Short mmCIF file of C-alpha atoms in Angstrom, two decimals:
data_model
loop_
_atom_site.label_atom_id
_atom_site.label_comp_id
_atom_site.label_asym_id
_atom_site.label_seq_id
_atom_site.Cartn_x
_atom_site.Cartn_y
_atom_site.Cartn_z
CA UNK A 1 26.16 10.34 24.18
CA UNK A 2 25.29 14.20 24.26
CA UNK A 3 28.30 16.16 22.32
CA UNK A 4 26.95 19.67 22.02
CA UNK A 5 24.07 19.85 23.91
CA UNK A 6 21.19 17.89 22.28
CA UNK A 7 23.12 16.59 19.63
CA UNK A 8 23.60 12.96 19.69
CA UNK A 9 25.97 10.27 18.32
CA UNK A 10 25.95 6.32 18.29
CA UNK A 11 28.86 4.26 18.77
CA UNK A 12 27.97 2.74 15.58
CA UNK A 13 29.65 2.77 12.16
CA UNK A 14 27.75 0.87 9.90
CA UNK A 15 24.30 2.52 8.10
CA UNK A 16 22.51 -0.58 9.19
CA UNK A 17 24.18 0.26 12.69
CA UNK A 18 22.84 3.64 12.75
CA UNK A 19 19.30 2.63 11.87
CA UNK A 20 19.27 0.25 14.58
CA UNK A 21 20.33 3.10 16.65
CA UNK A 22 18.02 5.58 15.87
CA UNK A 23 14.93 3.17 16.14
CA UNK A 24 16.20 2.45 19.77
CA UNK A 25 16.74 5.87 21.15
CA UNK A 26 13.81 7.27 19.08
CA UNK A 27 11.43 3.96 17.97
CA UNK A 28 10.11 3.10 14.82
CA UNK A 29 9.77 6.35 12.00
CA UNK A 30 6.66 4.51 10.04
CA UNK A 31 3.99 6.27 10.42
CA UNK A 32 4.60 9.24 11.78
CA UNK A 33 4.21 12.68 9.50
CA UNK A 34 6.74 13.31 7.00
CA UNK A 35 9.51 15.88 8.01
CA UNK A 36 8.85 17.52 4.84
CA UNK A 37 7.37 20.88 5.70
CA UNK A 38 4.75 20.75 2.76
CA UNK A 39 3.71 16.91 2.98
CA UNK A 40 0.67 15.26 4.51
CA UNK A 41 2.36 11.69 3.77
CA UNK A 42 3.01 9.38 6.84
CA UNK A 43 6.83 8.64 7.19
CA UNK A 44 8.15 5.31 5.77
CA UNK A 45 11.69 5.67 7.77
CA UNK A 46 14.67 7.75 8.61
CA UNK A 47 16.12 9.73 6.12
CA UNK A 48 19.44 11.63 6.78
CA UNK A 49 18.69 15.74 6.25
CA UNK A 50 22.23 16.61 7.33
CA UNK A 51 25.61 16.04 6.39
CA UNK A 52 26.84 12.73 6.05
CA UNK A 53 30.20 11.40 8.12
CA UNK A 54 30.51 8.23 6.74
CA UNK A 55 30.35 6.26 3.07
CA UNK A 56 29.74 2.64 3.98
CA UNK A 57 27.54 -0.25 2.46
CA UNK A 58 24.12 -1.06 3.35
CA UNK A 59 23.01 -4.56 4.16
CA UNK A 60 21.79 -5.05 0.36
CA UNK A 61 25.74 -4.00 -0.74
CA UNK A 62 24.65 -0.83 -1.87
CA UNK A 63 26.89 2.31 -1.42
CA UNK A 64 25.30 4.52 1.21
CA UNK A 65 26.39 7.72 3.09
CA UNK A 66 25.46 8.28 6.69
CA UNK A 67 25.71 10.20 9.94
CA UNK A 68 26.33 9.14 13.02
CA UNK A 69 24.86 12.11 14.28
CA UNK A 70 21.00 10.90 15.28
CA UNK A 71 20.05 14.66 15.06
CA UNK A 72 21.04 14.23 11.28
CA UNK A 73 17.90 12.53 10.47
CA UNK A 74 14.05 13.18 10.33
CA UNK A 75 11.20 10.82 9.43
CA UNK A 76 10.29 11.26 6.09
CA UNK A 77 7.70 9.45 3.31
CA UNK A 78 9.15 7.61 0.50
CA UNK A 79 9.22 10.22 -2.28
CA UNK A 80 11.19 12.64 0.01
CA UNK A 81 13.85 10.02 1.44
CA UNK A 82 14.46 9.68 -2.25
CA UNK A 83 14.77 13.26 -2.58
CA UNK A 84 17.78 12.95 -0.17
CA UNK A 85 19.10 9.67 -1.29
CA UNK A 86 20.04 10.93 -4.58
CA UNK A 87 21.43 14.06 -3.73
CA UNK A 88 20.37 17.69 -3.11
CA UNK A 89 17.95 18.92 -1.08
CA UNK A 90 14.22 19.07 -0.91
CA UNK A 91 14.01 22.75 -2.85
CA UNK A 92 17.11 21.70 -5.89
CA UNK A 93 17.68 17.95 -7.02
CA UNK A 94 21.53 17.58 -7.52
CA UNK A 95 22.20 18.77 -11.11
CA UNK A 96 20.66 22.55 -9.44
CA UNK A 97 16.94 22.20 -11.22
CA UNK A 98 14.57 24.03 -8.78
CA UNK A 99 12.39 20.59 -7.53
CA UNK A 100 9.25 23.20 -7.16
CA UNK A 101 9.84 24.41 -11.29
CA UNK A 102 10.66 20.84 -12.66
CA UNK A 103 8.37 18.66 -10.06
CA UNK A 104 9.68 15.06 -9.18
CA UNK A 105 7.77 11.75 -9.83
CA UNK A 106 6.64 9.24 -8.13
CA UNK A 107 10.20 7.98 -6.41
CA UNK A 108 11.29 11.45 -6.06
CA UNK A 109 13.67 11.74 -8.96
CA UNK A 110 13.98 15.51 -10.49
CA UNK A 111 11.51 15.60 -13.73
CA UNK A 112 13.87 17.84 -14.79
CA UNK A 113 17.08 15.32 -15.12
CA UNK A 114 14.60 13.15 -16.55
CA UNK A 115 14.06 15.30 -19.08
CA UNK A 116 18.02 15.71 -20.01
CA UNK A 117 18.27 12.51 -19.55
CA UNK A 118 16.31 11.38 -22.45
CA UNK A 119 17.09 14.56 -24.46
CA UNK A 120 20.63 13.31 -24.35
CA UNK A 121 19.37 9.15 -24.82
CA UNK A 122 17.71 10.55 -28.27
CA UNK A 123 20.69 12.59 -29.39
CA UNK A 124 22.70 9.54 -28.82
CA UNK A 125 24.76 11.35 -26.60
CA UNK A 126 26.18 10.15 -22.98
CA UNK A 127 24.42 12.02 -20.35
CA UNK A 128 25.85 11.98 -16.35
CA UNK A 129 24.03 11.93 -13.40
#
């Protein structure tokens, strides 16, 4: 249902809900190029790259946030739904280190948390993501 011109929303309130949604009105995101405007990857899903409306569960129980905006989301590879999954954005992870500076691994996760993260592990002191 248009809102604002071509923004869109789903009647649904559930993540799962919303996926479903989204591979309706726009079909499957595997395999298409990642939204990421430095990858070459092909897309492994929808990944939300606006602001989230909703905290909910996903159908493994896990705490999610969503949108039911479809125009909220973008097909993205792996490593960069990560990127968004955990916080931030694609150019600073959550904790503010610059991803291009610190680089991310393999899952996306900020080399640079990694780093405090077991800086803090070997100092025996408690470090919070």
């Amino acid at each position: 249902m248009p809102l604002h011109g071509d923004e869109h929303t789903t009647r649904a309130r559930t993540y799962d809900g919303v996926h479903k949604a989204l591979n309706r009105a726009r079909g499957r995101a595997r395999g298409r190029k990642c939204a990421h405007p430095e990858c070459d990857r092909p897309a492994t899903g929808w990944a939300l790259i606006g602001h989230p409306t909703h905290i909910g569960v996903n159908s493994h129980g896990k705490k999610v946030r969503f949108s039911i905006h479809l125009d909220d989301y973008s097909a993205t590879c792996s490593r960069h739904n990560s990127q968004h999954d955990h916080g931030g954005n694609w150019t600073r992870c959550p904790r503010g280190h610059a991803r291009a500076a610190w680089g991310v691994d393999t899952r996306g996760t900020c080399k640079g948390c990694v780093r405090e993260r077991n800086h803090a592990q070997s100092r025996g002191t408690r470090w919070d993501s």
